[in-house]
Every structure is written in structure tokens, then in C-alpha cells.
mmCIF file of C-alpha atoms in Angstrom:
data_model
loop_
_atom_site.group_PDB
_atom_site.id
_atom_site.type_symbol
_atom_site.label_atom_id
_atom_site.label_comp_id
_atom_site.label_asym_id
_atom_site.label_seq_id
_atom_site.Cartn_x
_atom_site.Cartn_y
_atom_site.Cartn_z
ATOM 1 C CA MET A 967 0.190 0.115 0.034
ATOM 2 C CA SER A 968 1.375 3.321 -1.106
ATOM 3 C CA ALA A 969 2.232 5.960 1.678
ATOM 4 C CA ASN A 970 -0.600 8.375 0.487
ATOM 5 C CA SER A 971 -3.118 5.770 0.218
ATOM 6 C CA SER A 972 -6.605 6.827 1.616
ATOM 7 C CA GLN A 973 -6.566 3.679 3.851
ATOM 8 C CA SER A 974 -3.086 4.433 5.533
ATOM 9 C CA PRO A 975 -2.772 6.609 8.642
ATOM 10 C CA VAL A 976 -0.869 9.156 6.239
ATOM 11 C CA GLY A 977 -3.570 9.088 3.526
ATOM 12 C CA ARG A 978 -6.241 9.487 6.416
ATOM 13 C CA ARG A 979 -4.382 12.650 7.966
ATOM 14 C CA HIS A 980 -3.917 14.210 4.007
ATOM 15 C CA ALA A 981 -7.765 13.823 3.883
ATOM 16 C CA ALA A 982 -8.644 15.272 7.142
ATOM 17 C CA THR A 983 -6.459 18.176 6.930
ATOM 18 C CA TYR A 984 -5.774 18.826 3.483
ATOM 19 C CA ASP A 985 -7.769 21.939 3.532
ATOM 20 C CA SER A 986 -6.715 23.743 6.974
ATOM 21 C CA PRO A 987 -5.158 27.007 6.528
ATOM 22 C CA PHE A 988 -1.753 25.543 7.867
ATOM 23 C CA MET A 989 -1.458 23.002 4.805
ATOM 24 C CA LYS A 990 -2.467 25.848 2.444
ATOM 25 C CA ALA A 991 -0.328 27.645 3.483
ATOM 26 C CA CYS A 992 2.371 25.233 3.526
ATOM 27 C CA ARG A 993 1.677 24.542 -0.334
ATOM 28 C CA ARG A 994 1.487 28.351 -0.759
ATOM 29 C CA GLU A 995 -2.096 28.319 -1.706
ATOM 30 C CA THR A 996 -4.821 31.034 -0.833
ATOM 31 C CA VAL A 997 -5.774 30.969 2.603
ATOM 32 C CA PRO A 998 -8.951 32.320 4.574
ATOM 33 C CA HIS A 999 -6.347 33.825 7.100
ATOM 34 C CA THR A 1000 -2.684 33.633 8.099
ATOM 35 C CA PRO A 1001 -2.331 30.234 10.031
ATOM 36 C CA VAL A 1002 -0.528 30.339 13.381
ATOM 37 C CA TRP A 1003 1.173 28.151 15.641
ATOM 38 C CA PHE A 1004 4.037 28.614 17.995
ATOM 39 C CA MET A 1005 7.159 26.965 18.679
ATOM 40 C CA ARG A 1006 7.211 25.462 22.194
ATOM 41 C CA GLN A 1007 3.314 26.172 22.208
ATOM 42 C CA ALA A 1008 2.992 23.412 24.654
ATOM 43 C CA GLY A 1009 5.292 23.771 27.576
ATOM 44 C CA ARG A 1010 6.385 25.860 30.610
ATOM 45 C CA SER A 1011 4.126 28.927 29.467
ATOM 46 C CA LEU A 1012 1.184 27.125 30.587
ATOM 47 C CA PRO A 1013 -0.166 26.470 33.825
ATOM 48 C CA GLU A 1014 -2.244 23.215 32.789
ATOM 49 C CA TYR A 1015 1.123 21.937 31.566
ATOM 50 C CA ARG A 1016 3.409 22.572 34.711
ATOM 51 C CA LYS A 1017 0.402 20.762 36.553
ATOM 52 C CA VAL A 1018 0.256 17.453 34.350
ATOM 53 C CA ARG A 1019 4.434 17.473 34.305
ATOM 54 C CA GLU A 1020 4.352 17.775 38.206
ATOM 55 C CA GLY A 1021 6.730 14.996 39.568
ATOM 56 C CA THR A 1022 7.727 13.421 35.986
ATOM 57 C CA ALA A 1023 11.075 13.756 34.133
ATOM 58 C CA MET A 1024 11.149 15.440 31.129
ATOM 59 C CA LEU A 1025 12.280 12.342 29.180
ATOM 60 C CA GLU A 1026 9.737 10.231 30.853
ATOM 61 C CA SER A 1027 7.226 12.807 29.922
ATOM 62 C CA CYS A 1028 7.971 12.290 26.438
ATOM 63 C CA MET A 1029 7.637 8.317 26.517
ATOM 64 C CA ARG A 1030 4.050 8.524 28.114
ATOM 65 C CA PRO A 1031 1.610 8.441 25.268
ATOM 66 C CA ASP A 1032 -1.095 9.796 27.699
ATOM 67 C CA LEU A 1033 1.094 12.557 28.645
ATOM 68 C CA VAL A 1034 2.151 13.458 25.297
ATOM 69 C CA THR A 1035 -1.399 13.827 24.021
ATOM 70 C CA GLU A 1036 -2.568 15.773 26.792
ATOM 71 C CA ILE A 1037 0.432 18.479 26.686
ATOM 72 C CA THR A 1038 0.322 18.430 22.869
ATOM 73 C CA LEU A 1039 -3.381 19.043 22.783
ATOM 74 C CA GLN A 1040 -3.304 21.811 25.399
ATOM 75 C CA PRO A 1041 -2.343 24.982 23.383
ATOM 76 C CA VAL A 1042 -4.540 24.062 20.639
ATOM 77 C CA ARG A 1043 -7.814 24.101 23.353
ATOM 78 C CA ARG A 1044 -6.436 27.036 25.030
ATOM 79 C CA HIS A 1045 -4.971 29.241 21.964
ATOM 80 C CA GLY A 1046 -7.361 27.973 19.111
ATOM 81 C CA VAL A 1047 -3.750 27.674 17.011
ATOM 82 C CA ASP A 1048 -3.949 26.171 13.386
ATOM 83 C CA ALA A 1049 -1.730 23.536 14.193
ATOM 84 C CA ALA A 1050 -0.225 21.359 16.967
ATOM 85 C CA ILE A 1051 3.095 20.166 17.238
ATOM 86 C CA TYR A 1052 3.986 17.063 18.739
ATOM 87 C CA PHE A 1053 5.350 17.096 22.274
ATOM 88 C CA SER A 1054 8.771 15.721 22.350
ATOM 89 C CA ASP A 1055 12.455 16.498 22.702
ATOM 90 C CA ILE A 1056 15.235 16.292 20.059
ATOM 91 C CA VAL A 1057 17.241 13.822 21.842
ATOM 92 C CA VAL A 1058 14.512 11.316 22.220
ATOM 93 C CA PRO A 1059 15.481 9.217 19.287
ATOM 94 C CA LEU A 1060 18.994 9.096 20.446
ATOM 95 C CA LYS A 1061 17.870 7.833 23.897
ATOM 96 C CA ALA A 1062 15.641 5.466 22.018
ATOM 97 C CA ILE A 1063 18.990 3.699 20.555
ATOM 98 C CA GLY A 1064 20.608 3.450 23.788
ATOM 99 C CA VAL A 1065 22.588 6.720 24.457
ATOM 100 C CA ASP A 1066 23.053 7.290 27.795
ATOM 101 C CA LEU A 1067 21.852 10.917 28.458
ATOM 102 C CA ASP A 1068 19.561 12.967 30.324
ATOM 103 C CA ILE A 1069 17.647 16.347 30.310
ATOM 104 C CA LYS A 1070 18.851 18.273 33.485
ATOM 105 C CA PRO A 1071 16.590 20.884 34.734
ATOM 106 C CA GLY A 1072 17.960 24.259 34.317
ATOM 107 C CA ILE A 1073 20.940 22.787 31.783
ATOM 108 C CA GLY A 1074 18.937 20.900 29.019
ATOM 109 C CA PRO A 1075 20.448 17.587 27.429
ATOM 110 C CA VAL A 1076 23.424 16.135 28.923
ATOM 111 C CA VAL A 1077 25.463 13.304 27.339
ATOM 112 C CA GLU A 1078 27.170 10.774 29.896
ATOM 113 C CA ASN A 1079 30.243 9.656 27.289
ATOM 114 C CA PRO A 1080 30.481 12.214 24.381
ATOM 115 C CA ILE A 1081 31.336 10.848 21.122
ATOM 116 C CA ARG A 1082 34.453 12.196 19.589
ATOM 117 C CA THR A 1083 35.973 9.094 18.159
ATOM 118 C CA ARG A 1084 35.502 6.589 15.458
ATOM 119 C CA ALA A 1085 35.156 3.991 17.933
ATOM 120 C CA ASP A 1086 32.250 6.070 19.794
ATOM 121 C CA LEU A 1087 30.611 6.028 16.542
ATOM 122 C CA ALA A 1088 29.491 2.625 16.619
ATOM 123 C CA ARG A 1089 27.396 3.448 19.703
ATOM 124 C CA LEU A 1090 24.693 4.956 17.211
ATOM 125 C CA ARG A 1091 22.735 2.063 15.747
ATOM 126 C CA ASP A 1092 19.731 2.287 13.624
ATOM 127 C CA LEU A 1093 16.549 3.292 14.756
ATOM 128 C CA THR A 1094 13.368 1.296 14.051
ATOM 129 C CA PRO A 1095 9.629 1.747 14.762
ATOM 130 C CA ASP A 1096 9.880 -0.788 17.771
ATOM 131 C CA ASP A 1097 12.426 1.420 19.601
ATOM 132 C CA VAL A 1098 9.937 4.440 19.740
ATOM 133 C CA PRO A 1099 6.384 2.666 20.201
ATOM 134 C CA TYR A 1100 5.199 5.161 22.474
ATOM 135 C CA VAL A 1101 5.472 7.868 19.544
ATOM 136 C CA THR A 1102 3.318 5.745 17.483
ATOM 137 C CA GLU A 1103 0.597 5.204 20.190
ATOM 138 C CA ALA A 1104 0.610 8.931 21.075
ATOM 139 C CA MET A 1105 0.362 10.000 17.260
ATOM 140 C CA GLY A 1106 -2.596 7.587 16.841
ATOM 141 C CA MET A 1107 -4.390 9.275 20.091
ATOM 142 C CA LEU A 1108 -3.772 12.978 18.846
ATOM 143 C CA THR A 1109 -4.727 12.501 15.447
ATOM 144 C CA ALA A 1110 -8.095 10.922 16.838
ATOM 145 C CA GLU A 1111 -8.485 14.105 18.546
ATOM 146 C CA LEU A 1112 -7.245 16.874 16.416
ATOM 147 C CA GLY A 1113 -9.855 16.055 13.485
ATOM 148 C CA ALA A 1114 -8.991 18.710 10.743
ATOM 149 C CA THR A 1115 -6.159 20.462 12.868
ATOM 150 C CA PRO A 1116 -2.810 19.403 11.424
ATOM 151 C CA LEU A 1117 -0.265 17.641 13.945
ATOM 152 C CA ILE A 1118 3.699 18.570 12.888
ATOM 153 C CA GLY A 1119 5.897 16.068 13.839
ATOM 154 C CA PHE A 1120 9.492 17.028 14.564
ATOM 155 C CA ALA A 1121 13.072 15.997 14.704
ATOM 156 C CA GLY A 1122 16.609 17.658 15.745
ATOM 157 C CA ALA A 1123 18.831 18.109 12.753
ATOM 158 C CA PRO A 1124 22.169 15.902 12.344
ATOM 159 C CA PHE A 1125 24.225 19.060 13.153
ATOM 160 C CA THR A 1126 22.241 19.968 16.463
ATOM 161 C CA LEU A 1127 22.481 16.484 17.543
ATOM 162 C CA ALA A 1128 25.991 16.204 16.696
ATOM 163 C CA SER A 1129 26.565 19.198 18.916
ATOM 164 C CA TYR A 1130 24.892 18.001 21.876
ATOM 165 C CA LEU A 1131 26.838 14.405 21.628
ATOM 166 C CA VAL A 1132 30.178 15.954 20.292
ATOM 167 C CA GLU A 1133 30.148 18.572 23.595
ATOM 168 C CA GLY A 1134 28.214 16.377 26.198
ATOM 169 C CA GLY A 1135 25.794 18.787 26.273
ATOM 170 C CA PRO A 1136 24.575 22.665 25.791
ATOM 171 C CA SER A 1137 27.458 24.745 24.394
ATOM 172 C CA ARG A 1138 27.897 28.741 23.885
ATOM 173 C CA ASN A 1139 30.995 28.325 21.385
ATOM 174 C CA HIS A 1140 31.006 24.664 20.247
ATOM 175 C CA GLU A 1141 34.318 24.460 20.198
ATOM 176 C CA HIS A 1142 34.742 20.450 20.580
ATOM 177 C CA THR A 1143 32.095 20.107 17.647
ATOM 178 C CA LYS A 1144 34.430 22.603 15.242
ATOM 179 C CA ALA A 1145 37.408 20.892 16.347
ATOM 180 C CA LEU A 1146 35.649 17.747 14.928
ATOM 181 C CA MET A 1147 34.309 19.283 12.197
ATOM 182 C CA TYR A 1148 37.452 20.826 10.834
ATOM 183 C CA GLY A 1149 40.028 18.300 12.176
ATOM 184 C CA ASP A 1150 38.674 15.202 11.425
ATOM 185 C CA PRO A 1151 36.516 15.790 8.342
ATOM 186 C CA ARG A 1152 35.536 11.972 7.416
ATOM 187 C CA LEU A 1153 34.640 11.042 11.148
ATOM 188 C CA TRP A 1154 32.473 14.109 10.806
ATOM 189 C CA ALA A 1155 30.956 13.388 7.676
ATOM 190 C CA ASP A 1156 30.091 9.676 8.839
ATOM 191 C CA LEU A 1157 28.708 10.779 12.277
ATOM 192 C CA LEU A 1158 26.124 13.170 10.790
ATOM 193 C CA ASP A 1159 25.161 10.710 7.926
ATOM 194 C CA ARG A 1160 24.512 8.437 10.919
ATOM 195 C CA LEU A 1161 22.337 10.877 12.682
ATOM 196 C CA ALA A 1162 20.484 11.621 9.256
ATOM 197 C CA GLU A 1163 19.578 8.079 8.823
ATOM 198 C CA ILE A 1164 18.534 7.989 12.668
ATOM 199 C CA THR A 1165 16.414 11.416 12.213
ATOM 200 C CA GLY A 1166 14.899 10.185 8.739
ATOM 201 C CA ALA A 1167 13.909 6.939 10.442
ATOM 202 C CA PHE A 1168 12.061 8.994 13.306
ATOM 203 C CA LEU A 1169 10.581 11.316 11.119
ATOM 204 C CA LYS A 1170 8.737 8.354 8.892
ATOM 205 C CA VAL A 1171 7.649 6.952 12.246
ATOM 206 C CA GLN A 1172 5.755 10.254 12.870
ATOM 207 C CA ILE A 1173 4.461 10.575 9.356
ATOM 208 C CA GLU A 1174 3.084 6.968 9.245
ATOM 209 C CA ALA A 1175 1.537 7.568 12.456
ATOM 210 C CA GLY A 1176 -0.194 10.460 11.193
ATOM 211 C CA ALA A 1177 1.679 13.351 11.195
ATOM 212 C CA SER A 1178 0.612 15.860 8.462
ATOM 213 C CA ALA A 1179 4.032 17.912 8.285
ATOM 214 C CA VAL A 1180 7.377 17.463 10.113
ATOM 215 C CA GLN A 1181 9.614 20.216 10.782
ATOM 216 C CA LEU A 1182 13.590 19.887 11.355
ATOM 217 C CA PHE A 1183 15.209 21.957 14.138
ATOM 218 C CA ASP A 1184 18.757 23.185 13.514
ATOM 219 C CA SER A 1185 18.838 25.092 16.794
ATOM 220 C CA TRP A 1186 22.821 25.713 16.818
ATOM 221 C CA VAL A 1187 23.437 25.773 13.004
ATOM 222 C CA GLY A 1188 23.459 29.403 13.190
ATOM 223 C CA ALA A 1189 27.317 28.924 14.803
ATOM 224 C CA LEU A 1190 28.638 28.207 11.304
ATOM 225 C CA SER A 1191 29.513 30.175 8.037
ATOM 226 C CA PRO A 1192 27.505 29.506 4.800
ATOM 227 C CA ALA A 1193 30.566 27.669 3.482
ATOM 228 C CA ASP A 1194 31.186 25.438 6.370
ATOM 229 C CA TYR A 1195 27.152 24.994 6.396
ATOM 230 C CA ARG A 1196 27.231 23.825 2.415
ATOM 231 C CA ARG A 1197 30.281 21.532 2.911
ATOM 232 C CA SER A 1198 29.741 20.132 6.286
ATOM 233 C CA VAL A 1199 26.113 20.115 6.992
ATOM 234 C CA MET A 1200 23.759 20.491 3.953
ATOM 235 C CA PRO A 1201 24.312 16.975 2.631
ATOM 236 C CA ALA A 1202 22.963 15.429 6.211
ATOM 237 C CA SER A 1203 20.150 17.531 6.437
ATOM 238 C CA LYS A 1204 19.241 16.888 2.691
ATOM 239 C CA LYS A 1205 19.419 13.250 3.223
ATOM 240 C CA VAL A 1206 16.687 13.904 6.401
ATOM 241 C CA PHE A 1207 14.525 15.762 3.790
ATOM 242 C CA ASP A 1208 15.011 13.104 0.925
ATOM 243 C CA ALA A 1209 14.265 10.411 3.395
ATOM 244 C CA VAL A 1210 10.493 11.618 3.766
ATOM 245 C CA ALA A 1211 10.254 13.307 0.437
ATOM 246 C CA ALA A 1212 7.847 10.157 -0.793
ATOM 247 C CA TYR A 1213 5.289 11.009 1.756
ATOM 248 C CA ASP A 1214 4.334 14.177 0.116
ATOM 249 C CA VAL A 1215 3.770 16.162 3.667
ATOM 250 C CA PRO A 1216 5.277 19.577 3.944
ATOM 251 C CA ARG A 1217 8.722 19.666 5.117
ATOM 252 C CA ILE A 1218 9.881 22.638 7.628
ATOM 253 C CA HIS A 1219 13.377 23.495 8.230
ATOM 254 C CA PHE A 1220 13.858 26.255 11.293
ATOM 255 C CA GLY A 1221 17.465 27.404 12.603
ATOM 256 C CA VAL A 1222 18.374 30.159 15.293
ATOM 257 C CA GLY A 1223 20.616 32.818 13.928
ATOM 258 C CA THR A 1224 20.536 31.618 10.228
ATOM 259 C CA GLY A 1225 20.096 34.743 8.414
ATOM 260 C CA GLU A 1226 22.987 34.166 6.406
ATOM 261 C CA LEU A 1227 22.129 30.419 5.987
ATOM 262 C CA LEU A 1228 18.603 30.871 4.797
ATOM 263 C CA GLY A 1229 19.014 30.160 1.016
ATOM 264 C CA LEU A 1230 20.991 26.812 1.747
ATOM 265 C CA MET A 1231 18.525 25.836 4.012
ATOM 266 C CA GLY A 1232 15.837 26.131 1.732
ATOM 267 C CA GLU A 1233 18.244 24.340 -0.846
ATOM 268 C CA ALA A 1234 18.516 21.749 1.590
ATOM 269 C CA GLY A 1235 14.954 20.197 0.680
ATOM 270 C CA ALA A 1236 12.426 21.964 2.931
ATOM 271 C CA ASP A 1237 9.464 23.323 1.543
ATOM 272 C CA VAL A 1238 8.727 25.676 4.716
ATOM 273 C CA VAL A 1239 11.797 27.647 5.848
ATOM 274 C CA GLY A 1240 11.553 29.324 9.225
ATOM 275 C CA ALA A 1241 12.762 32.569 9.800
ATOM 276 C CA ASP A 1242 14.071 33.838 13.104
ATOM 277 C CA TRP A 1243 13.109 37.588 14.430
ATOM 278 C CA ARG A 1244 16.414 38.735 13.402
ATOM 279 C CA VAL A 1245 15.558 38.987 9.538
ATOM 280 C CA PRO A 1246 12.105 40.326 8.283
ATOM 281 C CA VAL A 1247 9.978 37.611 6.688
ATOM 282 C CA ASP A 1248 9.984 39.573 3.192
ATOM 283 C CA GLU A 1249 13.669 39.666 3.336
ATOM 284 C CA ALA A 1250 14.126 36.154 4.343
ATOM 285 C CA ALA A 1251 11.788 35.293 1.548
ATOM 286 C CA ARG A 1252 14.053 36.935 -0.832
ATOM 287 C CA ARG A 1253 16.993 35.210 0.570
ATOM 288 C CA VAL A 1254 15.665 31.721 0.135
ATOM 289 C CA GLY A 1255 13.913 32.242 -3.353
ATOM 290 C CA PRO A 1256 10.724 31.182 -5.049
ATOM 291 C CA GLY A 1257 9.057 28.013 -4.530
ATOM 292 C CA LYS A 1258 9.015 28.148 -0.669
ATOM 293 C CA ALA A 1259 6.754 29.158 2.168
ATOM 294 C CA ILE A 1260 7.806 31.318 5.172
ATOM 295 C CA GLN A 1261 7.473 30.691 8.715
ATOM 296 C CA GLY A 1262 7.774 33.356 11.189
ATOM 297 C CA ASN A 1263 8.856 35.704 13.046
ATOM 298 C CA LEU A 1264 7.789 37.958 15.852
ATOM 299 C CA ASP A 1265 10.343 38.343 18.500
ATOM 300 C CA PRO A 1266 9.082 36.285 21.658
ATOM 301 C CA ALA A 1267 10.207 38.894 23.935
ATOM 302 C CA VAL A 1268 7.553 41.233 22.371
ATOM 303 C CA LEU A 1269 5.077 39.682 24.191
ATOM 304 C CA PHE A 1270 6.212 40.982 27.136
ATOM 305 C CA SER A 1271 5.254 44.286 26.293
ATOM 306 C CA THR A 1272 2.057 46.115 25.852
ATOM 307 C CA ARG A 1273 -0.737 44.927 24.021
ATOM 308 C CA GLU A 1274 -0.571 47.733 21.775
ATOM 309 C CA ALA A 1275 3.127 47.019 21.090
ATOM 310 C CA VAL A 1276 2.259 43.388 20.257
ATOM 311 C CA GLU A 1277 -0.322 44.373 17.930
ATOM 312 C CA ALA A 1278 2.250 46.920 16.470
ATOM 313 C CA LYS A 1279 5.170 44.442 16.072
ATOM 314 C CA THR A 1280 2.851 41.826 14.759
ATOM 315 C CA ASP A 1281 1.467 44.271 12.187
ATOM 316 C CA GLU A 1282 5.228 44.701 11.137
ATOM 317 C CA VAL A 1283 5.394 41.184 10.319
ATOM 318 C CA LEU A 1284 2.144 40.524 8.422
ATOM 319 C CA ALA A 1285 3.210 43.860 6.476
ATOM 320 C CA ALA A 1286 6.492 42.075 5.571
ATOM 321 C CA ALA A 1287 4.645 39.246 4.539
ATOM 322 C CA LYS A 1288 2.226 40.801 2.160
ATOM 323 C CA GLY A 1289 2.117 39.501 -1.023
ATOM 324 C CA LEU A 1290 4.249 36.440 -0.355
ATOM 325 C CA GLU A 1291 3.098 33.073 -2.142
ATOM 326 C CA GLY A 1292 2.968 31.545 1.499
ATOM 327 C CA HIS A 1293 2.956 32.534 5.161
ATOM 328 C CA ILE A 1294 2.911 30.885 8.661
ATOM 329 C CA PHE A 1295 2.970 33.590 11.489
ATOM 330 C CA ASN A 1296 5.185 32.081 14.225
ATOM 331 C CA LEU A 1297 7.376 33.506 16.910
ATOM 332 C CA GLY A 1298 11.130 34.075 15.808
ATOM 333 C CA HIS A 1299 11.974 31.312 18.279
ATOM 334 C CA GLY A 1300 10.051 29.189 21.110
ATOM 335 C CA VAL A 1301 7.853 30.456 23.722
ATOM 336 C CA LEU A 1302 9.634 31.828 26.588
ATOM 337 C CA PRO A 1303 8.877 30.198 29.779
ATOM 338 C CA THR A 1304 7.643 32.952 31.701
ATOM 339 C CA THR A 1305 5.331 34.073 28.777
ATOM 340 C CA ASP A 1306 1.667 35.245 29.813
ATOM 341 C CA PRO A 1307 -0.719 32.422 28.223
ATOM 342 C CA GLU A 1308 -3.299 35.254 27.529
ATOM 343 C CA ALA A 1309 -0.861 37.283 25.519
ATOM 344 C CA LEU A 1310 -0.490 34.150 23.138
ATOM 345 C CA THR A 1311 -4.182 33.608 22.729
ATOM 346 C CA ARG A 1312 -4.780 37.237 22.043
ATOM 347 C CA LEU A 1313 -1.969 36.978 19.535
ATOM 348 C CA VAL A 1314 -3.440 34.431 17.603
ATOM 349 C CA GLU A 1315 -6.729 36.209 17.380
ATOM 350 C CA TYR A 1316 -5.098 39.197 16.273
ATOM 351 C CA VAL A 1317 -3.395 37.638 13.464
ATOM 352 C CA HIS A 1318 -6.717 35.514 12.367
ATOM 353 C CA GLU A 1319 -8.543 38.943 12.530
ATOM 354 C CA ARG A 1320 -6.080 40.941 10.622
ATOM 355 C CA THR A 1321 -5.835 38.123 7.846
ATOM 356 C CA SER A 1322 -9.168 37.029 7.586
ATOM 357 C CA ALA A 1323 -10.184 37.182 3.869
#
């Protein structure tokens, strides 16, 4: 049976969500209003999230289908966003294949034994659907609840996963990562290729379980120059996008501080390129080039200002997006933990009102 058969989860989700504003915008079609969703919309900004997560470690919560379902649905219920994004963490597939890591509060992912030699590479085995049964179960529960609202699957991009694995945790300067990339380019290429295979397999599981679109997060790739990105990162990112191309679901690519990389990120194979708040969306579209939708890009810190200021800055984003083939309104990075949820709800309503046909 083909991936797009109407009898498969992929086919059923295509049919249910095909005409949603979010999916239309991804395809650069006319929309009834500009669709809105927020990176990290499910998370610490919501009191209901803090309550349901109380006493449960982050990685455990990512592996419990009941919690994943509830947390993913919370912002859809509260804010009326046009898409849900699957609640997980970019290191989940690494944990699933046996990498010794944990997500430490206030720090982030920490890897017990960093990967820095060819012998270390052998610890990264292939990922199979049997490694992540909780993903398939949670996706099924979510798609049943969401109906016509698209569910976005996601994964961390090979460079960002590699930076965590090589550094052993979050890093400001990525010195170990760059030392490996420059000093042993063959090992680096093999590491990213292996991570591309793992990431592609993880996204396939999500699509086959019913995700309507997928987003590849390259959180740290803004630390690279365009030449380094093209030579040392782009082949692996392209391999991920190629791995899911046959499913015909929109593929979104986002990174932080990637203004100089936007065109290359589009070349890697994304249908939608996300811009952070540093580059206006019209300029982002110019850099990316034709044939791609643009996602973004209100500065998340703006939401701490007055309602009038939020609306004024939102108008700037919408004005910059006017005339683009496809625009999905989002923040230029994730929702900050202390954001007032009411500000997000008002923002969704405002964008819908201002852009309604």
C-alpha cells in the first residue's frame, strides 16, 4: 500500500487536514486567514502543563502517550492555534537507541560519554519503529482528537544532535564540535550521515503514524558560516528531507541565528523555511528564493510588552509578509517560559482578525 493511500494513517490525515489553513499555506495556496502556531507552544508557559508534568522527568513525559497527548493538545484548546506540534524533545531518538543521556533542569540534554572518536560512532545504531512505540501510540491518540487540525511531527537536525553528542551538552562556542568538523572531516561526515539516518527514520515513524507535516530543528547551526554549512552540514540535512520526500507532507526547516544560511536551508529540501526575528520575512523570502513558504517571525520577547506594542510589532510582520506566496505566522524562536498565556491567545485572535479574507 502506498504511503498516500487513503486507507493508511498518512492518507487519512492528508484527507482530514488537506484544506486546513496551515496546510494550504505550506503549499503556498490562498488561505482564509494567515495560520498561526508557536514553537514551544506546549510547555512551561501554560499552568496546565506545569500541573500535568509535576513530578515527572522530561524524558519520561516524552515516552508516556497519555502525557504526550494531553500536553500536545493543551495549546490547541487554549489558544486556538492552526496546528499542533508533537510534544517531545530532540534527543528522544538518541535515548531510544541507547545513548546514555538525560535532560537536566536548567541545563538541557547532557550526554554521559561524548562522541569524539570513530570507535564512539559505533554506539549510534539504527532506529526502528520498535524503539519508539510510544510515538506511534501517542500520534494515533492525537490524530483522533485533532480532526482537521494538522499535527506537526519534528526532529532535531543532524548538526544540532551532533553538537550535543560531541560537546556532551549545550555549548556556547561549540569548540569540540568545530574541532572535530575541521580536524577530522571524514569522521564528522560519517557522524552526520549516521544521525541523518536516525533522524529520517524517526520522522518516518511520525508521518506513518499520522503527522501532517514535519519540522526539522537545527537550533545551533547559526554558529556556522555559509561555506561550512554547505560543505559540512547541508548533505546530512538534505538526506533527512530526502528520506521523507515520498510521503508528500510539508517539510519545514528552522534554525536560530541563520539569516546568512536561509537560502542554503531552503536548498537542503524544505518546503517551508522558518526565519528567526533577526531577518524580516520579506527579506527572508528573498534570500530563500521562490517556491518556498516562509514561517515566522515575531520576537518572542515582544509578548512581554503592552498589548498595543504586541499588535504594532505583529502588524510589521504581517506587512512584511504581504504578497508572499505562503506565510505561516510564528515566533522567531520558541515561546519563553514566563510568557503570559493570555498574550499568546490574543495574538492568535489578532492575526486571524487582521488577515481574514
